[in-house]
Amino acid sequence: MQKIGHFIDGKHVEGTSGRFADVYNPAAGEIQAQVALASQAEMDAAIANAAAAQRGWAATNPQRRARVMMKFVDLLNRDMDKLAEALSREHGKTLPDAKGDVIRGLEVAEFCIGAPHHLKGEFSEGAGPGIDMYSMRQPLGVVAGITPFNFPAMIPMWKFCPAIACGNSFILKPSERDPSVPIMLAELMIEAGLPAGVLNVVNGDKSAVDAICDAETIQAVGFVGSTPIAQYVYSRSTANGKRAQCFGGAKNHMIIMPDADLDQAADALVGAGYGAAGERCMAVSVAVPVGETTANALIEKLAPKVEALKIGPYTAGNDVDFGPLVTKEALGRVRGLVDQGVKEGANLVVDGRDFSMQGYEDGFFMGGCLFDNVTRDMDIYKTEIFGPVLSVVRAESYEEALDLPLSHEYGNGTAIFTRDGDTARDFASRINIGMVGINVPIPVPLAYHTFGGWKKSGFGDLNQHGPDGFKFYTRTKTVTSRWPSGLKDGAEFVIPTM
């Protein structure tokens, strides 16, 4: 049985706590490794190591730090296939989707190559007689990231790339469900020239999360996961005087107007709703067609597409649409929510609960499910299912459709499909959600913009990556400077004034 430890001070470290978590191959339903769960002492040692390494790294000029990121991008491209295969083996997503996971993180690393520009301060000459004022963006020190299972490459890079480019050292606590890729990323950072100790990967469970939230040395915490845990991490971290950006759950609506291209909309819904088995915080899980004619036509187009989805292990080829869910518990939870939707009276148009794949009967597979006539009081509407389930909620008018995402407690992403610019503009202006797509089903911003949800999807003042990433991982220091003229003109005995 493979044992996965930690990555501290630039090298692999075996766990010493005696506690382990099982790492599954979700396609086969088999345990393929065990990952060590850190003790308080192990976490303390990693934090101390990061603090010692950070001082020299902060003193390294931004251009040299950017060169490390530049080399890191080269290495990511070199090892793309290896990273994707390891990711798929532990998570279950298809190889093309796994490569997309890596590439979305790589793009943030590319943005961080511009650190010398993003870290420039401001300067005001002559703020007073002989007085200049200037600001500096300086690193916080030791910072940490707690990242989820569903993007084991992308989200760690969203966190540690800007943090390290700013001159911080970083403690990464990835998901214990798929821990191999985060350690591989740390190895590549060392190969790219990062000094040992600047990036440490410590595997663990809730005790490791609590240690990060409570550690006095750690100055900032970034988190992505479920909303209850996001609220917990945000509250505990800020109570200990830390900065925190914590992103939680989602229930992303896509509104389909009567003038929309329904073929385009149906294809977008299938890809955005069922890709990665629905285990995406930006997955579209609610379709809102406006008008009975639109709804009936949409269901007619969606049902055969959902029934035709190709499901299988990542080894089955690049034409597989999605793979298994990450754990047996996740599979049971999603099936239970579908059962509940049937009990509550929703029309299950396509039922994928009993999907089974020959040779992979123990895998955590589930077929796509499509509900129609879902109402806002049903659990399947209110809850983030995080599985291959799409709910259709019919609306009689644009205003009724708009009110659904406006009124929902989550505010991560949303989309509208329409040919009418006025409707699209009104939707983008009025919606209370952080990321909006217009004829784009998954509106994840590119690396030079910022990613973040509203309402119960996000806690904290600043978003991930883009300009906000550099703001979050630095403090602004303002200097007021005056060089007295005494040496040049002789002594001055009157008190200086403006």
Coordinates of C-alpha atoms in Angstrom, one line a residue:
M1 CA 0.0 0.0 0.0
Q2 CA 1.4 3.4 -1.1
K3 CA 1.9 5.8 1.8
I4 CA 1.7 9.5 1.1
G5 CA 3.3 11.9 3.6
H6 CA 3.9 15.6 3.5
F7 CA 6.3 17.9 1.6
I8 CA 8.2 20.1 4.0
D9 CA 11.4 22.1 3.5
G10 CA 11.7 21.0 -0.1
K11 CA 11.5 17.2 0.6
H12 CA 9.1 14.4 1.2
V13 CA 8.5 13.8 4.9
E14 CA 6.7 10.7 6.3
G15 CA 3.8 11.3 8.7
T16 CA 4.5 10.6 12.3
S17 CA 1.0 11.0 13.8
G18 CA 0.0 7.4 13.1
R19 CA -3.3 8.6 11.6
F20 CA -4.1 8.0 7.9
A21 CA -6.9 8.5 5.5
D22 CA -7.7 6.2 2.6
V23 CA -7.2 7.5 -1.0
Y24 CA -9.5 5.7 -3.5
N25 CA -9.5 5.0 -7.1
P26 CA -13.1 6.1 -7.6
A27 CA -13.5 4.3 -10.9
A28 CA -12.7 0.9 -9.3
G29 CA -14.0 1.7 -5.8
E30 CA -10.6 0.4 -4.4
I31 CA -8.2 1.9 -1.9
Q32 CA -5.0 2.7 -3.8
A33 CA -3.0 4.7 -1.1
Q34 CA -3.1 6.0 2.4
V35 CA -2.3 9.7 3.2
A36 CA -0.9 10.8 6.5
L37 CA -2.9 13.2 8.6
A38 CA -0.7 15.7 10.4
S39 CA -0.5 16.2 14.1
Q40 CA -0.3 19.6 15.8
A41 CA 3.4 19.1 16.2
E42 CA 3.9 18.4 12.5
M43 CA 1.9 21.5 11.5
D44 CA 3.9 23.6 14.0
A45 CA 7.1 22.4 12.5
A46 CA 6.0 23.2 8.9
I47 CA 4.9 26.7 10.0
A48 CA 8.2 27.3 11.7
N49 CA 10.1 26.1 8.6
A50 CA 8.0 28.4 6.4
A51 CA 8.6 31.4 8.6
A52 CA 12.4 30.8 8.5
A53 CA 12.4 30.5 4.7
Q54 CA 10.1 33.5 4.1
R55 CA 12.6 36.1 5.2
G56 CA 15.1 35.4 2.5
W57 CA 12.4 34.9 -0.1
A58 CA 10.8 38.3 0.7
A59 CA 14.3 39.9 0.3
T60 CA 14.5 38.4 -3.2
N61 CA 13.6 41.0 -5.8
P62 CA 10.2 40.6 -7.6
Q63 CA 11.8 40.0 -11.0
R64 CA 13.7 37.0 -9.7
R65 CA 10.6 35.6 -8.0
A66 CA 8.8 36.0 -11.3
R67 CA 11.5 34.0 -13.1
V68 CA 10.6 31.1 -10.8
M69 CA 7.0 31.3 -11.9
M70 CA 8.2 31.5 -15.5
K71 CA 10.1 28.2 -15.1
F72 CA 7.2 26.7 -13.2
V73 CA 4.9 27.3 -16.2
D74 CA 7.5 25.5 -18.4
L75 CA 7.6 22.5 -16.1
L76 CA 3.8 22.3 -15.9
N77 CA 3.6 22.1 -19.7
R78 CA 6.4 19.5 -19.7
D79 CA 4.6 17.3 -17.1
M80 CA 1.0 18.0 -18.2
D81 CA 0.2 14.3 -19.1
K82 CA 1.7 13.0 -15.9
L83 CA -0.1 15.5 -13.7
A84 CA -3.4 14.8 -15.5
E85 CA -3.1 11.0 -15.1
A86 CA -2.4 11.3 -11.4
L87 CA -5.3 13.7 -11.0
S88 CA -7.7 11.4 -12.9
R89 CA -6.6 8.4 -11.0
E90 CA -7.5 9.9 -7.6
H91 CA -10.4 12.2 -8.5
G92 CA -12.0 10.3 -11.4
K93 CA -12.4 13.1 -13.9
T94 CA -11.6 12.5 -17.6
L95 CA -8.1 13.1 -18.8
P96 CA -9.1 16.2 -21.0
D97 CA -10.9 17.6 -18.0
A98 CA -7.9 16.9 -15.7
K99 CA -5.7 18.8 -18.1
G100 CA -8.1 21.7 -18.0
D101 CA -7.8 21.6 -14.2
V102 CA -4.0 22.0 -14.6
I103 CA -4.2 24.6 -17.3
R104 CA -6.5 26.8 -15.4
G105 CA -4.0 26.9 -12.6
L106 CA -1.1 27.4 -15.0
E107 CA -2.8 30.5 -16.3
V108 CA -2.7 32.0 -12.9
A109 CA 1.0 31.2 -12.6
E110 CA 1.4 33.0 -16.0
F111 CA -0.4 36.1 -14.6
C112 CA 2.0 36.0 -11.6
I113 CA 5.0 36.4 -13.9
G114 CA 3.9 40.0 -14.0
A115 CA 4.5 40.4 -10.2
P116 CA 7.1 43.2 -10.6
H117 CA 4.4 45.3 -12.2
H118 CA 1.5 44.3 -9.9
L119 CA 3.6 45.1 -6.8
K120 CA 4.5 48.6 -7.8
G121 CA 3.4 51.2 -5.3
E122 CA 2.5 54.9 -5.7
F123 CA 4.5 58.1 -5.3
S124 CA 3.6 61.7 -4.7
E125 CA 6.4 64.2 -5.1
G126 CA 6.1 67.5 -3.2
A127 CA 3.2 66.5 -0.9
G128 CA 4.6 69.4 1.3
P129 CA 7.7 71.6 1.3
G130 CA 10.5 69.1 0.7
I131 CA 8.2 66.2 1.5
D132 CA 7.5 63.2 -0.7
M133 CA 5.1 60.3 0.0
Y134 CA 5.2 56.8 -1.4
S135 CA 3.5 53.5 -0.7
M136 CA 5.0 50.0 -0.8
R137 CA 3.2 46.6 -1.2
Q138 CA 5.0 44.2 1.1
P139 CA 4.3 40.5 1.8
L140 CA 2.3 39.4 4.9
G141 CA 4.8 36.6 5.9
V142 CA 3.5 33.0 6.3
V143 CA 0.1 32.4 4.6
A144 CA -2.0 29.3 4.1
G145 CA -4.5 27.7 1.8
I146 CA -7.1 25.0 2.4
T147 CA -8.3 23.5 -0.9
P148 CA -11.0 21.1 -2.0
F149 CA -11.0 17.7 -3.8
N150 CA -12.7 18.8 -7.0
F151 CA -9.8 20.9 -8.4
P152 CA -6.6 19.5 -6.8
A153 CA -4.4 21.3 -9.3
M154 CA -6.2 24.5 -10.2
I155 CA -7.3 25.8 -6.8
P156 CA -3.9 25.2 -5.0
M157 CA -2.2 27.2 -7.8
W158 CA -4.9 29.9 -7.5
K159 CA -3.7 30.3 -3.9
F160 CA 0.0 29.7 -3.7
C161 CA 1.1 31.3 -7.0
P162 CA 0.1 34.9 -6.2
A163 CA 1.0 34.4 -2.5
I164 CA 4.6 33.3 -3.4
A165 CA 5.0 35.8 -6.2
C166 CA 4.3 38.5 -3.5
G167 CA 7.1 37.2 -1.3
N168 CA 5.2 35.1 1.2
S169 CA 5.8 31.6 2.2
F170 CA 2.9 29.2 1.9
I171 CA 1.3 26.3 3.9
L172 CA -1.0 24.2 1.6
K173 CA -3.5 21.8 3.2
P174 CA -5.1 20.1 0.2
S175 CA -7.9 17.6 0.3
E176 CA -7.0 14.2 1.7
R177 CA -9.1 12.6 -1.0
D178 CA -6.7 13.4 -3.9
P179 CA -3.4 14.5 -2.4
S180 CA -0.8 13.4 -5.0
V181 CA -1.0 16.3 -7.5
P182 CA -0.5 19.1 -4.8
I183 CA 2.7 17.4 -3.8
M184 CA 3.8 17.0 -7.4
L185 CA 3.2 20.8 -7.9
A186 CA 5.4 21.5 -4.9
E187 CA 8.1 19.3 -6.4
L188 CA 7.9 21.3 -9.6
M189 CA 8.2 24.6 -7.7
I190 CA 11.5 23.4 -6.2
E191 CA 12.7 22.3 -9.6
A192 CA 11.8 25.8 -10.9
G193 CA 14.1 27.4 -8.3
L194 CA 11.9 28.1 -5.4
P195 CA 13.9 27.9 -2.1
A196 CA 13.1 25.0 0.2
G197 CA 10.5 25.8 2.8
V198 CA 8.7 28.6 0.9
L199 CA 6.0 26.1 -0.2
N200 CA 5.1 23.3 2.2
V201 CA 2.3 20.8 1.7
V202 CA 0.8 19.4 4.9
N203 CA -1.9 16.8 4.6
G204 CA -4.5 16.5 7.3
D205 CA -8.1 16.7 8.4
K206 CA -10.1 19.0 10.7
S207 CA -7.3 19.2 13.3
A208 CA -4.9 20.5 10.6
V209 CA -7.5 23.1 9.5
D210 CA -7.9 24.3 13.1
A211 CA -4.2 24.5 13.5
I212 CA -4.0 26.8 10.5
C213 CA -6.8 29.0 11.7
D214 CA -5.3 29.3 15.2
A215 CA -1.5 29.6 14.4
E216 CA -0.3 33.0 15.4
T217 CA 2.4 33.0 12.7
I218 CA 0.0 32.5 9.8
Q219 CA -1.3 35.9 8.6
A220 CA -3.9 35.0 6.0
V221 CA -6.0 32.0 5.1
G222 CA -7.6 31.1 1.8
F223 CA -10.3 28.4 1.6
V224 CA -12.6 26.8 -1.0
G225 CA -15.2 24.2 0.0
S226 CA -18.7 23.9 1.3
T227 CA -20.5 26.9 2.8
P228 CA -20.7 25.7 6.4
I229 CA -16.9 25.0 6.5
A230 CA -16.2 28.3 4.7
Q231 CA -18.2 30.2 7.4
Y232 CA -16.3 28.2 10.1
V233 CA -12.9 28.9 8.6
Y234 CA -13.7 32.5 8.0
S235 CA -15.0 33.0 11.6
R236 CA -12.2 31.2 13.3
S237 CA -9.4 32.8 11.2
T238 CA -10.7 36.4 11.5
A239 CA -11.3 35.9 15.3
N240 CA -7.6 35.2 15.5
G241 CA -6.7 38.4 13.6
K242 CA -6.1 36.8 10.2
R243 CA -7.1 37.9 6.8
A244 CA -9.4 35.3 5.2
Q245 CA -11.0 34.7 1.8
C246 CA -13.4 31.7 2.0
F247 CA -15.5 30.5 -0.8
G248 CA -18.4 28.1 -0.3
G249 CA -21.2 26.4 -2.1
A250 CA -23.3 27.3 -5.1
K251 CA -26.6 26.8 -6.9
N252 CA -26.0 28.2 -10.4
H253 CA -29.0 29.1 -12.5
M254 CA -29.1 29.4 -16.3
I255 CA -32.0 31.3 -17.7
I256 CA -33.1 30.4 -21.2
M257 CA -35.2 33.2 -22.9
P258 CA -37.7 32.4 -25.6
D259 CA -35.4 34.0 -28.3
A260 CA -32.4 31.9 -27.3
D261 CA -30.8 29.4 -29.7
L262 CA -32.2 26.2 -28.0
D263 CA -29.7 23.9 -29.6
Q264 CA -26.8 26.0 -28.2
A265 CA -28.5 26.3 -24.8
A266 CA -29.1 22.5 -24.6
D267 CA -25.5 21.7 -25.4
A268 CA -24.3 24.3 -22.9
L269 CA -26.5 22.9 -20.2
V270 CA -25.4 19.3 -20.8
G271 CA -21.7 20.3 -20.7
A272 CA -22.0 22.6 -17.7
G273 CA -24.4 20.4 -15.8
Y274 CA -22.8 17.0 -16.1
G275 CA -19.1 17.7 -16.8
A276 CA -16.9 16.4 -14.0
A277 CA -20.0 14.5 -12.7
G278 CA -21.4 17.8 -11.6
E279 CA -18.6 18.2 -9.0
R280 CA -17.9 21.8 -9.8
C281 CA -18.7 24.9 -7.8
M282 CA -19.5 26.6 -11.2
A283 CA -21.7 23.7 -12.5
V284 CA -25.1 24.8 -13.8
S285 CA -27.6 22.8 -11.7
V286 CA -30.8 24.8 -12.4
A287 CA -32.2 25.5 -15.9
V288 CA -34.9 28.2 -16.0
P289 CA -36.7 28.3 -19.3
V290 CA -39.1 31.2 -19.7
G291 CA -42.5 30.2 -21.1
E292 CA -44.1 26.8 -21.5
T293 CA -43.2 26.6 -25.2
T294 CA -39.5 27.2 -24.4
A295 CA -39.6 24.7 -21.5
N296 CA -41.2 22.0 -23.5
A297 CA -38.8 22.4 -26.4
L298 CA -35.8 22.5 -24.1
I299 CA -36.8 19.3 -22.3
E300 CA -37.3 17.6 -25.7
K301 CA -33.8 18.5 -26.7
L302 CA -32.2 17.8 -23.3
A303 CA -33.6 14.4 -22.5
P304 CA -31.9 12.5 -25.4
K305 CA -28.6 14.3 -24.8
V306 CA -28.6 13.3 -21.1
E307 CA -29.6 9.7 -22.0
A308 CA -26.7 9.5 -24.5
L309 CA -24.0 10.7 -22.1
K310 CA -20.9 8.4 -22.1
I311 CA -19.8 7.6 -18.6
G312 CA -16.7 5.6 -17.7
P313 CA -13.2 5.6 -16.2
Y314 CA -10.6 8.0 -17.4
T315 CA -8.8 5.1 -19.1
A316 CA -11.7 4.5 -21.5
G317 CA -10.6 7.3 -23.8
N318 CA -11.0 11.0 -24.4
D319 CA -14.6 10.7 -25.6
V320 CA -15.9 9.9 -22.1
D321 CA -18.2 12.7 -20.9
F322 CA -17.7 12.2 -17.2
G323 CA -16.4 9.7 -14.7
P324 CA -17.3 8.6 -11.2
L325 CA -18.1 10.6 -8.1
V326 CA -15.2 11.0 -5.8
T327 CA -16.3 8.7 -2.9
K328 CA -19.0 6.2 -2.1
E329 CA -20.4 8.6 0.5
A330 CA -20.7 11.3 -2.2
L331 CA -22.5 8.8 -4.5
G332 CA -24.9 7.9 -1.7
R333 CA -25.7 11.5 -0.9
V334 CA -26.5 12.4 -4.5
R335 CA -28.7 9.3 -4.9
G336 CA -30.5 10.2 -1.7
L337 CA -31.2 13.7 -3.0
V338 CA -32.6 12.4 -6.2
D339 CA -34.9 10.0 -4.2
Q340 CA -36.0 13.0 -2.2
G341 CA -36.8 15.0 -5.4
V342 CA -39.0 12.1 -6.6
K343 CA -40.8 12.0 -3.3
E344 CA -41.4 15.8 -3.4
G345 CA -43.2 15.5 -6.7
A346 CA -40.6 16.5 -9.3
N347 CA -40.7 14.7 -12.6
L348 CA -37.6 12.6 -13.1
V349 CA -37.4 12.7 -16.9
V350 CA -34.0 10.8 -17.0
D351 CA -33.1 8.5 -14.2
G352 CA -29.4 7.6 -13.9
R353 CA -29.4 6.2 -10.3
D354 CA -29.0 2.6 -11.3
F355 CA -26.2 3.1 -13.8
S356 CA -23.7 0.3 -13.6
M357 CA -20.6 -0.3 -15.7
Q358 CA -19.4 -3.8 -16.6
G359 CA -16.0 -4.4 -15.0
Y360 CA -16.4 -1.4 -12.7
E361 CA -19.4 -2.5 -10.6
D362 CA -17.7 -1.3 -7.4
G363 CA -16.9 2.2 -8.9
F364 CA -18.7 5.3 -7.7
F365 CA -20.6 5.8 -11.0
M366 CA -23.9 7.4 -11.5
G367 CA -25.8 8.2 -14.6
G368 CA -27.1 11.7 -15.5
C369 CA -30.4 12.7 -13.9
L370 CA -32.8 15.3 -15.4
F371 CA -35.7 16.7 -13.4
D372 CA -38.6 18.8 -14.7
N373 CA -41.2 20.7 -12.9
V374 CA -39.0 21.4 -9.9
T375 CA -40.2 24.1 -7.6
R376 CA -38.3 26.4 -5.3
D377 CA -39.6 24.7 -2.1
M378 CA -38.0 21.4 -3.0
D379 CA -34.7 20.2 -1.4
I380 CA -33.2 19.4 -4.8
Y381 CA -33.7 23.1 -5.6
K382 CA -32.4 24.5 -2.3
T383 CA -29.4 22.2 -1.8
E384 CA -26.2 22.1 -3.7
I385 CA -26.3 18.5 -5.0
F386 CA -22.7 18.3 -6.4
G387 CA -23.6 15.5 -8.7
P388 CA -24.8 14.8 -12.3
V389 CA -28.3 16.2 -11.7
L390 CA -29.9 19.0 -13.6
S391 CA -33.2 20.6 -12.4
V392 CA -35.6 22.4 -14.7
V393 CA -37.6 25.1 -13.0
R394 CA -40.2 26.6 -15.3
A395 CA -40.9 30.4 -15.2
E396 CA -43.7 32.2 -16.9
S397 CA -41.9 35.5 -17.4
Y398 CA -38.4 37.1 -17.3
E399 CA -39.1 38.7 -14.0
E400 CA -40.1 35.4 -12.4
A401 CA -37.0 33.8 -13.8
L402 CA -34.8 36.6 -12.6
D403 CA -36.2 36.3 -9.1
L404 CA -35.0 32.7 -8.7
P405 CA -31.3 33.4 -8.6
L406 CA -31.9 36.8 -6.9
S407 CA -33.7 35.1 -4.0
H408 CA -31.4 32.0 -3.6
E409 CA -29.0 32.0 -0.7
Y410 CA -26.1 31.2 -3.0
G411 CA -24.5 33.7 -5.4
N412 CA -21.6 32.1 -7.1
G413 CA -22.3 32.0 -10.8
T414 CA -25.3 32.5 -13.2
A415 CA -25.9 32.7 -16.9
I416 CA -28.6 33.9 -19.4
F417 CA -29.0 32.7 -22.9
T418 CA -30.7 35.2 -25.2
R419 CA -30.3 37.1 -28.5
D420 CA -31.6 40.3 -26.9
G421 CA -28.9 42.8 -25.8
D422 CA -31.3 44.8 -23.6
T423 CA -32.4 41.7 -21.6
A424 CA -28.8 40.6 -21.2
R425 CA -27.7 44.0 -20.0
D426 CA -30.6 44.2 -17.5
F427 CA -29.8 40.8 -16.2
A428 CA -26.1 41.5 -15.7
S429 CA -26.9 44.8 -14.0
R430 CA -29.6 43.6 -11.6
I431 CA -28.4 40.1 -10.6
N432 CA -26.8 39.8 -7.1
I433 CA -24.2 37.1 -8.1
G434 CA -20.5 37.4 -8.4
M435 CA -19.9 35.8 -11.9
V436 CA -22.3 36.3 -14.8
G437 CA -22.3 34.6 -18.2
I438 CA -24.2 35.9 -21.2
N439 CA -24.5 33.0 -23.6
V440 CA -21.6 31.5 -21.6
P441 CA -22.7 28.7 -19.3
I442 CA -19.7 28.5 -16.9
P443 CA -18.4 32.1 -16.6
V444 CA -15.2 31.4 -14.7
P445 CA -13.1 34.6 -15.2
L446 CA -9.7 34.3 -16.8
A447 CA -6.6 34.7 -14.6
Y448 CA -6.2 38.5 -15.1
H449 CA -9.7 39.1 -13.6
T450 CA -10.9 37.9 -10.2
F451 CA -13.0 34.9 -9.2
G452 CA -15.5 35.1 -6.3
G453 CA -19.1 34.6 -5.4
W454 CA -21.6 36.7 -3.4
K455 CA -24.0 35.9 -0.6
K456 CA -23.3 32.6 1.1
S457 CA -20.9 31.6 -1.7
G458 CA -18.1 33.9 -0.5
F459 CA -16.8 35.3 2.8
G460 CA -14.2 38.1 2.8
D461 CA -13.5 41.4 1.0
L462 CA -11.2 40.2 -1.8
N463 CA -11.6 37.6 -4.5
Q464 CA -9.2 34.9 -5.8
H465 CA -6.4 35.6 -8.4
G466 CA -6.3 38.6 -10.7
P467 CA -5.5 42.0 -9.1
D468 CA -7.3 40.9 -5.9
G469 CA -4.8 38.1 -5.4
F470 CA -1.9 40.6 -5.1
K471 CA -4.0 42.8 -2.8
F472 CA -4.9 40.0 -0.5
Y473 CA -1.4 38.7 -0.1
T474 CA 0.3 42.0 0.6
R475 CA 0.0 44.9 3.0
T476 CA 0.3 48.5 2.0
K477 CA 2.9 50.6 3.8
T478 CA 3.0 54.4 3.3
V479 CA 6.1 56.4 3.9
T480 CA 6.3 60.2 4.4
S481 CA 9.8 61.4 3.6
R482 CA 11.5 64.7 4.2
W483 CA 15.2 65.4 3.9
P484 CA 16.0 68.5 6.0
S485 CA 17.9 71.3 4.3
G486 CA 20.1 72.0 7.4
L487 CA 23.2 70.5 5.9
K488 CA 22.8 72.5 2.8
D489 CA 21.6 75.9 4.1
G490 CA 22.6 75.9 7.8
A491 CA 20.6 75.3 11.0
E492 CA 16.9 76.0 11.0
F493 CA 15.3 77.0 14.4
V494 CA 11.7 77.5 13.5
I495 CA 9.4 74.5 13.9
P496 CA 8.7 72.9 10.5
T497 CA 5.1 73.5 9.2
M498 CA 3.3 72.8 6.0

